[in-house]
Coordinates of C-alpha atoms in Angstrom, one line a residue:
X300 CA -145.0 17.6 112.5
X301 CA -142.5 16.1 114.1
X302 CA -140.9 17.6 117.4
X303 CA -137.0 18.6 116.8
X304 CA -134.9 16.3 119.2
X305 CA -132.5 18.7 121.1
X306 CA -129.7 16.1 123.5
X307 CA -128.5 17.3 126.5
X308 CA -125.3 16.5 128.1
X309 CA -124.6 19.2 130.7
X310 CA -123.6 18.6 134.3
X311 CA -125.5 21.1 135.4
X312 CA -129.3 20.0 135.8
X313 CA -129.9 23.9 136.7
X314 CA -128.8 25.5 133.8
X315 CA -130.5 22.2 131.3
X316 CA -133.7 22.9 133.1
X317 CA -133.3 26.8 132.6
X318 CA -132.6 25.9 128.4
X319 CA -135.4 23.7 128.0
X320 CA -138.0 26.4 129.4
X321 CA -136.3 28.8 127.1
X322 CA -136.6 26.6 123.8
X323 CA -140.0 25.9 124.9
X324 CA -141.7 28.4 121.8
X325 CA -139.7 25.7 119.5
X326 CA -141.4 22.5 120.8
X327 CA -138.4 20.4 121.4
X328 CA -138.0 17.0 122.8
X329 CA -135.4 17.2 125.1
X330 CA -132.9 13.9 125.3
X331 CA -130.9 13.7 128.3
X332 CA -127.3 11.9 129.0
X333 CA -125.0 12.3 131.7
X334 CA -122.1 11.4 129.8
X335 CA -120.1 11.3 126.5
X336 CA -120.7 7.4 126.4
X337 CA -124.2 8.5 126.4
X338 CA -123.9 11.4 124.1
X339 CA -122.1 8.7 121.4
X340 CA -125.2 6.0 121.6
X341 CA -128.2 8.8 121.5
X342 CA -126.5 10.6 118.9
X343 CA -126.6 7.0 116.8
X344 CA -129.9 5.8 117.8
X345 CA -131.9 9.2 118.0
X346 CA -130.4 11.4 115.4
X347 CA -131.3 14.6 117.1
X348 CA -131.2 17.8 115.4
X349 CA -128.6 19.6 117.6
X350 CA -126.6 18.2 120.4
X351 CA -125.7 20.4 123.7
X352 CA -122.9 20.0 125.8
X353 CA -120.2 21.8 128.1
X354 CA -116.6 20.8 128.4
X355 CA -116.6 18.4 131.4
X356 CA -118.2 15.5 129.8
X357 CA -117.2 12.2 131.8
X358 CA -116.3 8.2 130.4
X359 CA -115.5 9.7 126.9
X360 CA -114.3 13.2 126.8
X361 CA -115.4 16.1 124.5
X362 CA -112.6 16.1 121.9
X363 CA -112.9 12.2 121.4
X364 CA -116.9 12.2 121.0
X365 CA -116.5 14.9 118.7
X366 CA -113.8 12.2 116.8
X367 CA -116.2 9.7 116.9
X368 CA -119.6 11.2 115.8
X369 CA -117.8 13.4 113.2
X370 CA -116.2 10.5 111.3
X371 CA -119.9 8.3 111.7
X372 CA -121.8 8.9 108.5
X373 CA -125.2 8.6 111.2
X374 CA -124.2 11.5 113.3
X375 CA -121.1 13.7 111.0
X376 CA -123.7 16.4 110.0
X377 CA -125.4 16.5 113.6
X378 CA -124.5 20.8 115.5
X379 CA -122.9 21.0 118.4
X380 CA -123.6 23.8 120.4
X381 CA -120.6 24.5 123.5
X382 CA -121.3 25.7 126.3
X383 CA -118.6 27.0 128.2
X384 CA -117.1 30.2 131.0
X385 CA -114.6 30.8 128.5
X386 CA -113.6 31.1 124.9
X387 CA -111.4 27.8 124.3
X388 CA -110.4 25.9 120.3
X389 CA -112.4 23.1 120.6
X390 CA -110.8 20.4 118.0
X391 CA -113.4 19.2 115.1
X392 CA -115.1 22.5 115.8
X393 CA -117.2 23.3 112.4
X394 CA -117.6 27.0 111.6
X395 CA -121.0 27.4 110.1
X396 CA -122.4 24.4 111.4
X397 CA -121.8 24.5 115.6
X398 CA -122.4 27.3 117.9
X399 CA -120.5 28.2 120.8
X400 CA -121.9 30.1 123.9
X401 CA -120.6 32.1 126.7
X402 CA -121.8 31.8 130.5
X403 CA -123.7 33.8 131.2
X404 CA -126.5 32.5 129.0
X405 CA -128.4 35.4 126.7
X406 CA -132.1 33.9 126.7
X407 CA -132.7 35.9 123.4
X408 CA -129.5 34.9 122.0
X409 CA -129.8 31.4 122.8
X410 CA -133.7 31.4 121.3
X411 CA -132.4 33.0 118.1
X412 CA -129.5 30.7 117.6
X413 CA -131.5 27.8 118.3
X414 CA -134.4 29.0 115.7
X415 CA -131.6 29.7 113.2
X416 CA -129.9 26.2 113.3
X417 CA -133.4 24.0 113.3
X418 CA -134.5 25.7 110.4
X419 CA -131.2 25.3 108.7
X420 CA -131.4 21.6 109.4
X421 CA -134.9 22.0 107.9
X422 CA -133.8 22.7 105.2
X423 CA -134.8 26.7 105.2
X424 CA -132.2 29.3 104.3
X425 CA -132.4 32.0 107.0
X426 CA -129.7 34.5 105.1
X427 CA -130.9 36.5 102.1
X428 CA -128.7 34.9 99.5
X429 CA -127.6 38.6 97.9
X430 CA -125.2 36.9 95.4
X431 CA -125.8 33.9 93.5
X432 CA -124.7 32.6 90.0
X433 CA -122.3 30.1 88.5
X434 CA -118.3 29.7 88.6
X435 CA -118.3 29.0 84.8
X436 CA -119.8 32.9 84.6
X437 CA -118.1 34.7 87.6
X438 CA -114.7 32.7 88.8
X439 CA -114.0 32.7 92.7
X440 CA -111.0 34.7 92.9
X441 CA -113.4 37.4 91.1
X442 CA -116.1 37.0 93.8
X443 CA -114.0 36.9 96.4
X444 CA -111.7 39.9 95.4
X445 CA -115.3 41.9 94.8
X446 CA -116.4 40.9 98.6
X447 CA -113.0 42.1 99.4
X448 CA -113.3 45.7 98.0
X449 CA -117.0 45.8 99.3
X450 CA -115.8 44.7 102.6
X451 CA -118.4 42.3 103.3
X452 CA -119.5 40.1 105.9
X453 CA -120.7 36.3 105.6
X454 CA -120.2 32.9 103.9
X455 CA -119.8 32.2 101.0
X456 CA -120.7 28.8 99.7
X457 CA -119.7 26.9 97.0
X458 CA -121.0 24.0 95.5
X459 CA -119.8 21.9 92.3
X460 CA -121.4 18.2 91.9
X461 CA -121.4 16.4 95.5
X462 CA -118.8 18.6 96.5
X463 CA -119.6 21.6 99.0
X464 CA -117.3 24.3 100.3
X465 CA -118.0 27.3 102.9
X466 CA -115.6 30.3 102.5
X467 CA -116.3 32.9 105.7
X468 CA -115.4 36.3 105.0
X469 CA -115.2 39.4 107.9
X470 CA -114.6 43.2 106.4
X471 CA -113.7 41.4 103.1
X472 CA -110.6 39.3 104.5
X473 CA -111.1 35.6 104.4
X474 CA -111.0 34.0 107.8
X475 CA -111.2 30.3 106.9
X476 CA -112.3 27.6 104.5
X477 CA -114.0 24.2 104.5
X478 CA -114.2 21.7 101.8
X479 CA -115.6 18.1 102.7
X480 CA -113.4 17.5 106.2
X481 CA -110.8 19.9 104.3
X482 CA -110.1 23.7 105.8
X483 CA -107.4 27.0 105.7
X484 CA -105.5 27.6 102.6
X485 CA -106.1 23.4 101.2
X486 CA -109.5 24.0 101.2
X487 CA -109.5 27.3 99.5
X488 CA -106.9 26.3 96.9
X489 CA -109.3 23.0 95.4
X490 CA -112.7 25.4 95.1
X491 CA -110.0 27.8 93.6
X492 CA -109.0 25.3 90.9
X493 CA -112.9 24.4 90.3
X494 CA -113.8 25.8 86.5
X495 CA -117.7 25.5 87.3
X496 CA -120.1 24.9 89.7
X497 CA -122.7 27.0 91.6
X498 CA -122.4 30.1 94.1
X499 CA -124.0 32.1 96.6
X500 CA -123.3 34.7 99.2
X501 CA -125.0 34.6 102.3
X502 CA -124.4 38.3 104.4
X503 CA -123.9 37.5 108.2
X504 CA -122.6 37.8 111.3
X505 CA -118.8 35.8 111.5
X506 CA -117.4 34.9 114.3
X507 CA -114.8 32.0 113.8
X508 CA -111.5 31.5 115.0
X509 CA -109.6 33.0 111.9
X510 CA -107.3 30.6 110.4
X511 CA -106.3 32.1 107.4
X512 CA -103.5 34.8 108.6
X513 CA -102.4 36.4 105.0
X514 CA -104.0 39.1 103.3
X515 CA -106.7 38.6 100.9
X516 CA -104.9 39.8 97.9
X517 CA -102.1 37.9 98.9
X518 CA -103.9 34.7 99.4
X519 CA -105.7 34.5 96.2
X520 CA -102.0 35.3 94.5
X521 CA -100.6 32.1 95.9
X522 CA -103.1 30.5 95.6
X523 CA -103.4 30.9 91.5
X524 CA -99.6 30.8 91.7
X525 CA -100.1 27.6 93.3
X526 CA -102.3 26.2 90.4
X527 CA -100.5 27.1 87.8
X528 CA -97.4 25.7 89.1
X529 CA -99.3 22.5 89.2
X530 CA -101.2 22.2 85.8
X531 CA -97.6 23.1 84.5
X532 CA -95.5 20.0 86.2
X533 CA -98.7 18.1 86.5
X534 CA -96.4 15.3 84.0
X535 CA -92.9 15.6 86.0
X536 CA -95.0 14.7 89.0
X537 CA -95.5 11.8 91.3
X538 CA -98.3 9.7 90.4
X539 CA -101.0 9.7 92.7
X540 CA -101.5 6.0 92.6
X541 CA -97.2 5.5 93.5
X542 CA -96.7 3.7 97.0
X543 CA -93.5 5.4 98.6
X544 CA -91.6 3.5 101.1
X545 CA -89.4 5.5 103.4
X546 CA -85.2 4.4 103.0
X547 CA -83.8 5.2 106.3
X548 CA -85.0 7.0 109.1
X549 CA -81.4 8.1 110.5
X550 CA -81.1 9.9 107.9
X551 CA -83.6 13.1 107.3
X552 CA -81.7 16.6 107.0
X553 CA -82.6 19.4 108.5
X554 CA -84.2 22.4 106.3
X555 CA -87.0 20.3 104.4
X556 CA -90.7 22.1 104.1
X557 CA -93.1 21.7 107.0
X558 CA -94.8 19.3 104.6
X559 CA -92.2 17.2 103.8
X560 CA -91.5 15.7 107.5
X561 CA -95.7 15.5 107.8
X562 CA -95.0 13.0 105.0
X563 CA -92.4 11.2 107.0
X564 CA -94.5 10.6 109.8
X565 CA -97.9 9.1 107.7
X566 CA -95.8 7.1 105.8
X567 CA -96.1 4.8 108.6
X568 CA -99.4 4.5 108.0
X569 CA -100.2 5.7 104.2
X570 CA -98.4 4.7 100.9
X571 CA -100.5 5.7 98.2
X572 CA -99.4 9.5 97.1
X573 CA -102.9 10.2 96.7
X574 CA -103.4 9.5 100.5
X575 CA -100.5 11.6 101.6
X576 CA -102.2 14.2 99.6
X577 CA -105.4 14.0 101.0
X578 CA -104.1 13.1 104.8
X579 CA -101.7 16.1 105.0
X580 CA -102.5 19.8 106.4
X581 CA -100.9 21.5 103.6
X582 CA -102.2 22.9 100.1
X583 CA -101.9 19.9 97.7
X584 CA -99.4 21.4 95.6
X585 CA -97.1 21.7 98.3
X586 CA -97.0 18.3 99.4
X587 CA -96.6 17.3 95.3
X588 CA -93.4 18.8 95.8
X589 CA -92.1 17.9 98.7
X590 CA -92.7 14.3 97.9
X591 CA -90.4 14.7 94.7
X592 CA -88.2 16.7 97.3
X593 CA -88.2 13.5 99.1
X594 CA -87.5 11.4 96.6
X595 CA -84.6 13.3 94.8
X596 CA -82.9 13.3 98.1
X597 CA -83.0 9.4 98.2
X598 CA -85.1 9.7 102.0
X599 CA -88.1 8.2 100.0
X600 CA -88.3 5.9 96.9
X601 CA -91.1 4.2 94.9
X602 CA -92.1 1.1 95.1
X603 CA -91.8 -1.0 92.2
X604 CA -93.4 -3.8 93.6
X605 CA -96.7 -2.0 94.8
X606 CA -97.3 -0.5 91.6
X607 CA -100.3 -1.3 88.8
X608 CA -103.3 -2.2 90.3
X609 CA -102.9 -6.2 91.9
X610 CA -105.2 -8.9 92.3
X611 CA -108.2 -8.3 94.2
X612 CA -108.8 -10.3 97.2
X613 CA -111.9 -11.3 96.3
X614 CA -113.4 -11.7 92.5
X615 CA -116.3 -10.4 91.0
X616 CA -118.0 -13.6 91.9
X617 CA -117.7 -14.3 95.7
X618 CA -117.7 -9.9 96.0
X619 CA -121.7 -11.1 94.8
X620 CA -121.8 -13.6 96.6
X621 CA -120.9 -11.6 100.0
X622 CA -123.0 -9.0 99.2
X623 CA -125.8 -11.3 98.8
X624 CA -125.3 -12.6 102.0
X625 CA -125.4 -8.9 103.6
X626 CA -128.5 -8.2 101.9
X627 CA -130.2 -11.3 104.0
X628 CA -128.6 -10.6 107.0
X629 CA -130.5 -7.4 106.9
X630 CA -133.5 -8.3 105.3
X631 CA -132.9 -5.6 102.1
X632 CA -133.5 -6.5 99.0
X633 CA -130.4 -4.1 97.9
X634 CA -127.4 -4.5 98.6
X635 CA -126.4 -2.3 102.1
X636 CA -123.5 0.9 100.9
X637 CA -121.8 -0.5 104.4
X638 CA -120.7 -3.3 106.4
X639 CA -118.5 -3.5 109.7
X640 CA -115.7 -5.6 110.6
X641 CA -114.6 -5.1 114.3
X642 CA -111.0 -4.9 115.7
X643 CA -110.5 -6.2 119.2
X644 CA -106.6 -6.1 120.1
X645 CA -104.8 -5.2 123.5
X646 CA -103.0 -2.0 122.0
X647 CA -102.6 0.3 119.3
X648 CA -99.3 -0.9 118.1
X649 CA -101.0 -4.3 117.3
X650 CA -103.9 -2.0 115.2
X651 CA -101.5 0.0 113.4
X652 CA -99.2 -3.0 112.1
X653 CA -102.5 -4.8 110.8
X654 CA -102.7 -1.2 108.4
X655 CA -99.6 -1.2 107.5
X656 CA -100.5 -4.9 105.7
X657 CA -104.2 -3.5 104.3
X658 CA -102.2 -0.2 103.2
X659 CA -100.3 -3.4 101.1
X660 CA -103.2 -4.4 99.6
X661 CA -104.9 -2.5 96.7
X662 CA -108.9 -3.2 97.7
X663 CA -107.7 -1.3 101.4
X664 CA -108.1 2.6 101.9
X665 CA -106.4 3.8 105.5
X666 CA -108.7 6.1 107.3
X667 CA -106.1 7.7 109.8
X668 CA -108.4 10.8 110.9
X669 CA -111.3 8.6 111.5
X670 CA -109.7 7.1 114.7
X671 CA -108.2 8.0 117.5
X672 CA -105.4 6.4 120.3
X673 CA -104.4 6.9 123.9
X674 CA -104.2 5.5 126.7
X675 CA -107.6 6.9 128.4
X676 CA -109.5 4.4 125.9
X677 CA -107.5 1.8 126.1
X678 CA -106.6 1.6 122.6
X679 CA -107.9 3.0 119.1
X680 CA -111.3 3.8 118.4
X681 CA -113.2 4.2 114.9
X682 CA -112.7 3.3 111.4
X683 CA -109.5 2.8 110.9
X684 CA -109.9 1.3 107.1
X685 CA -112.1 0.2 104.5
X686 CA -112.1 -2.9 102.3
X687 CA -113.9 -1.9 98.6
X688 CA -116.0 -4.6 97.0
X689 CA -116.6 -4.8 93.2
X690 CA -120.2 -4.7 94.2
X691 CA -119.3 -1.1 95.5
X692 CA -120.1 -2.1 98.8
X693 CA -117.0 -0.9 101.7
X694 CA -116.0 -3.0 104.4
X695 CA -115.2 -0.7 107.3
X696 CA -112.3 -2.0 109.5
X697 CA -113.9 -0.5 112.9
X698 CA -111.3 -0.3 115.7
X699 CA -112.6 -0.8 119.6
X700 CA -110.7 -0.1 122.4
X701 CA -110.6 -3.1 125.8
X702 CA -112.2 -0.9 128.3
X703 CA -115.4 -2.4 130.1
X704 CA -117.1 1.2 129.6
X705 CA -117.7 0.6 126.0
X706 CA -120.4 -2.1 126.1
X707 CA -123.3 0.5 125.3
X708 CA -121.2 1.7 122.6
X709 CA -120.8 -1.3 121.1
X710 CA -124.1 -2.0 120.9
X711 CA -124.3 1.6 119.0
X712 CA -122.2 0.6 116.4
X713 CA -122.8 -2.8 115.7
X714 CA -125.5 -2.4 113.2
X715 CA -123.9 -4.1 109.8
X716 CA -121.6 -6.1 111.7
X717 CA -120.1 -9.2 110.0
X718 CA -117.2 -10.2 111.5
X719 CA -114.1 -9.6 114.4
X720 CA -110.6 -9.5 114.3
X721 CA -108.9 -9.9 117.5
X722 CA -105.3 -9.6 117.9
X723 CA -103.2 -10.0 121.2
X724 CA -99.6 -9.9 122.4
X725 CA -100.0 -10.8 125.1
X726 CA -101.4 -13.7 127.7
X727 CA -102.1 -11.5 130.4
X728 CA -105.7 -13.2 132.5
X729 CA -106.8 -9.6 132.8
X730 CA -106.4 -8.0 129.5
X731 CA -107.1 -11.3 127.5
X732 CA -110.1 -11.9 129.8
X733 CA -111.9 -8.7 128.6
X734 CA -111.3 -9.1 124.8
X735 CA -112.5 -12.5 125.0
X736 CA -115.9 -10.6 126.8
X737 CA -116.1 -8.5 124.4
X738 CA -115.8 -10.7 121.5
X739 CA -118.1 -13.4 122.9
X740 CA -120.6 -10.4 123.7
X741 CA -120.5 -9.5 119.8
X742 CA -120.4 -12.9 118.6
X743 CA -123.7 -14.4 120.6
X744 CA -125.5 -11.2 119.8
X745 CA -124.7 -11.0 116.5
X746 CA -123.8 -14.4 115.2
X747 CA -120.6 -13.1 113.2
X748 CA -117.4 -15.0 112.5
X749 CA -114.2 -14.4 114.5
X750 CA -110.6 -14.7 113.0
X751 CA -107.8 -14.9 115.8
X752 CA -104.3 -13.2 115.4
X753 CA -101.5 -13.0 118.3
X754 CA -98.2 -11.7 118.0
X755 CA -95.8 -13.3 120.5
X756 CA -92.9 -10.6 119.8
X757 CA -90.2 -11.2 122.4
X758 CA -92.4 -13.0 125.1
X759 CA -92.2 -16.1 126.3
X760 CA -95.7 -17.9 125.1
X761 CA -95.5 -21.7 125.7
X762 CA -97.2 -23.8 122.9
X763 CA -100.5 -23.9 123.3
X764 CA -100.2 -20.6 125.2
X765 CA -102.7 -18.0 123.1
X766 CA -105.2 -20.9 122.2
X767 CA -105.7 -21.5 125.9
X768 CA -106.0 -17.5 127.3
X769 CA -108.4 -17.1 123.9
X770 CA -110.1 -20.5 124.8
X771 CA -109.8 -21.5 121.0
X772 CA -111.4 -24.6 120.2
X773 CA -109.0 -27.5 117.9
X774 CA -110.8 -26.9 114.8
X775 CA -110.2 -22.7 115.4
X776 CA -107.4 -21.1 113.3
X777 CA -105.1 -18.7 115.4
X778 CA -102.7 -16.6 112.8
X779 CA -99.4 -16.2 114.4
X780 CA -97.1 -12.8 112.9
X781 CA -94.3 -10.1 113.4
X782 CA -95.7 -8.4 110.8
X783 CA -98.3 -8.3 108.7
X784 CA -98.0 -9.0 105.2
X785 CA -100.2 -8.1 101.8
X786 CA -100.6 -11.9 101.8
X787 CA -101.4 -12.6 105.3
X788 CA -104.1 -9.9 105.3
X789 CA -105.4 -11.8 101.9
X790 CA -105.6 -14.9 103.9
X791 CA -107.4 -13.4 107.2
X792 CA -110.2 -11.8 104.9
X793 CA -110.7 -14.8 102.8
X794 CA -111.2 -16.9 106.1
X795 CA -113.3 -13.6 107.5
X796 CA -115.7 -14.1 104.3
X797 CA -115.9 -18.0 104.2
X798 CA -117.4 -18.3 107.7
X799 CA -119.7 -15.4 106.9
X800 CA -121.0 -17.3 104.0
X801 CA -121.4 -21.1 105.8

């Protein structure tokens, strides 16, 4: 039997030394790092069944390798367990799935939690299941209001096709909700709505961060409220396939709901209703309405132009065609679920203007939560976007920040790679010196096409200027824009894809 990988990233040798001898009854193989650059490429490459860490993780801090390997379908299910002097809200925390422990260490704790998780990643259910049945038998606002009366403790899973949800209860109350990257009252409202599907209640110890602040009763009153509402104006309201464009933004009132100014600030970003749906924090029924809030008040209109569903950018034909050529790059005989397409660019504003033009084109989805930007990275980081093929085959748009640290990163995520867009604003020896690295790095090891885009903006670039700091050959195409257009990104893609298939 295979020995369970366990990865350590812990400053303190000590203490690592001290965990390995008391998981030695579970025959692990301990993986060390000494930093979250580290943590980021073993997590990739080994897959280990838990990963251990404290807070003071160096190169790549905590909260943005948590971004990282939660939104990387090799690592998203991987358990964190935090180690740490103090309770703290660690963001992308996953009740049910990570652990978090208190200095000083219980060795009988630690064992116990350890056990519990590998044989959950086994695939061996620990809890006695003391509930189970079907939603088209018992509905969940009847199990849940029975776990309330019976005060119970535990989780309460729910499952309907693909889709999986975790409700955890404590003395009956419900403390939060998950659903697929979803939590709080969103998540709890969708498994609400669900007519059938499969159950079971799991009794255990809960000890979340509760989310959820109303009542029980009160929650599940809103929450039907909610869906009725909905099924009732389901036909006065917006479509979810509408793109919204924003009219002025001098002019938003006070007084709106919470949701309705999240909308105002992904709109920069996201123009699909469906996407506003799924990217904001609030129950879906909520942000329905405060998109037809939006557009009553004139702040927000619908654009004409972006409706029906467009020309693809690429036909059924070359789609096959590219697909084809995946398949040999990797040696499958299937067509791979995946490819990557790398963004190189010298700042975030240059990432986010090449979304706005894919969020223009109908093949594109945005992947806001995937990513993240600051100036520690130098940039954005992670999938920013995906490009659907009629093969069913996505093109992920995978953003990489200019910082000399990420090298063994790259290397991490380069599998599938077949292409790189890099955009500059800029001239600058230094900055343009490293993004050139970087690309000719990728390129040589990988042997993928590179399609060039600068944006002069308000500086002064001579001719010739950005062909000479990117040391562009005369036969190489550089893409000059202020913004990007629908048709512009058709044009970079279609040049992206004919290289590829030379």
């Amino acid at each position: 039997m295979e020995r369970p990988k366990i990865l350590f990233a812990l400053s303190d040798n000590v203490e690592r030394s001290k965990l390995e001898t008391v998981l030695r009854p579970l025959d692990i193989e301990p993986l060390v790092v000494n930093d979250g650059a580290g943590v980021i490429e073993s997590a990739v490459k080994e897959a280990p069944a838990i990963i251990v860490t404290d807070m003071g993780l160096k190169v790549i801090a905590l909260e943005k390798v948590l971004s990282i390997l939660r939104n990387n379908a090799q690592s998203a299910s991987i358990p964190f367990f935090f180690i740490s002097d103090r309770a703290i809200d660690i963001p992308n925390f996953k009740p049910g799935t990570d652990t978090f422990l208190l200095r000083p260490l219980n060795a009988e704790e630690v064992l116990s939690r350890f056990t519990r998780t590998l044989e959950s990643r086994a695939g061996r259910r620990t809890g006695a299941r003391e509930i189970i049945g079907k939603l088209n038998q018992m509905g969940l606002p009847d199990i849940l209001q029975f776990l309330n009366i019976n005060r119970r403790d535990g989780e309460l899973r729910v499952a309907r096709g693909a889709l999986s949800g975790t409700v955890f209860l404590k003395d009956g109350e419900v403390l939060n909700a998950v659903l697929e990257g979803v939590e709080k009252e969103k998540a709890l409202y969708r498994m609400l709505s669900w007519p059938d599907g499969e159950f079971e209640f799991v009794p255990c110890t809960v000890t979340i961060t509760r989310k959820i602040l109303s009542s029980s009763s009160n929650l599940l009153m809103e929450g039907m409220r909610q869906i009725d509402e909905y099924n009732r104006s389901i036909n006065s309201l917006p479509s979810p396939e509408e793109c919204l464009n924003q009219v002025s933004k001098e002019t938003v009132p006070e007084g709106l709901h919470p949701a309705a100014y999240e909308i105002l600030r992904n709109l920069s970003l996201h123009k699909l209703v469906r996407e506003l749906v799924e990217r904001s924090t609030y129950p879906d029924f909520e942000v329905y309405s405060a998109i037809t809030t939006l557009i009553t008040k004139g702040l927000v209109k619908v654009d004409k132009k972006a409706l029906g569903s467009g020309e693809s950018i690429f036909s059924i034909e070359e789609s096959l065609m590219i697909s084809d050529r995946l398949a040999s790059r990797t040696a499958s005989y299937a067509y791979p679920d995946t490819a990557k397409v790398f963004i190189l660019s010298t700042s975030p504003e240059l990432v986010e203007k090449l979304l706005d033009g894919c969020g223009r084109v109908p093949d594109f989805k945005i992947l806001s939560k995937s990513f993240f930007s600051d100036e520690a990275t130098g940039g954005c980081f992670g999938e920013v976007a995906s490009l659907k093929l009629t093969t069913g085959m996505e093109v992920l748009l995978f953003s990489v920040p200019v910082v000399h640290s990420m090298g063994p990163l790259l290397r991490a995520f380069s599998s599938n790679i077949i292409g790189i867009l890099l955009i500059t604003d800029t001239i600058d020896s230094e900055t343009v010196e490293k993004l050139v690295q970087e690309r000719d790095a990728l390129s040589g090891a990988t042997g993928v096409p590179t399609v060039h885009l600068c944006s002069p903006g308000d500086s002064p670039v001579g001719p010739g200027g950005f062909e000479k700091s990117l040391a562009l050959g005369p036969n190489d195409t550089l893409w000059q824009f202020d913004t990007i257009s629908s048709e512009l990104v058709s044009n970079i893609f279609r040049q992206l894809m004919t290289e590829l298939l030379v």
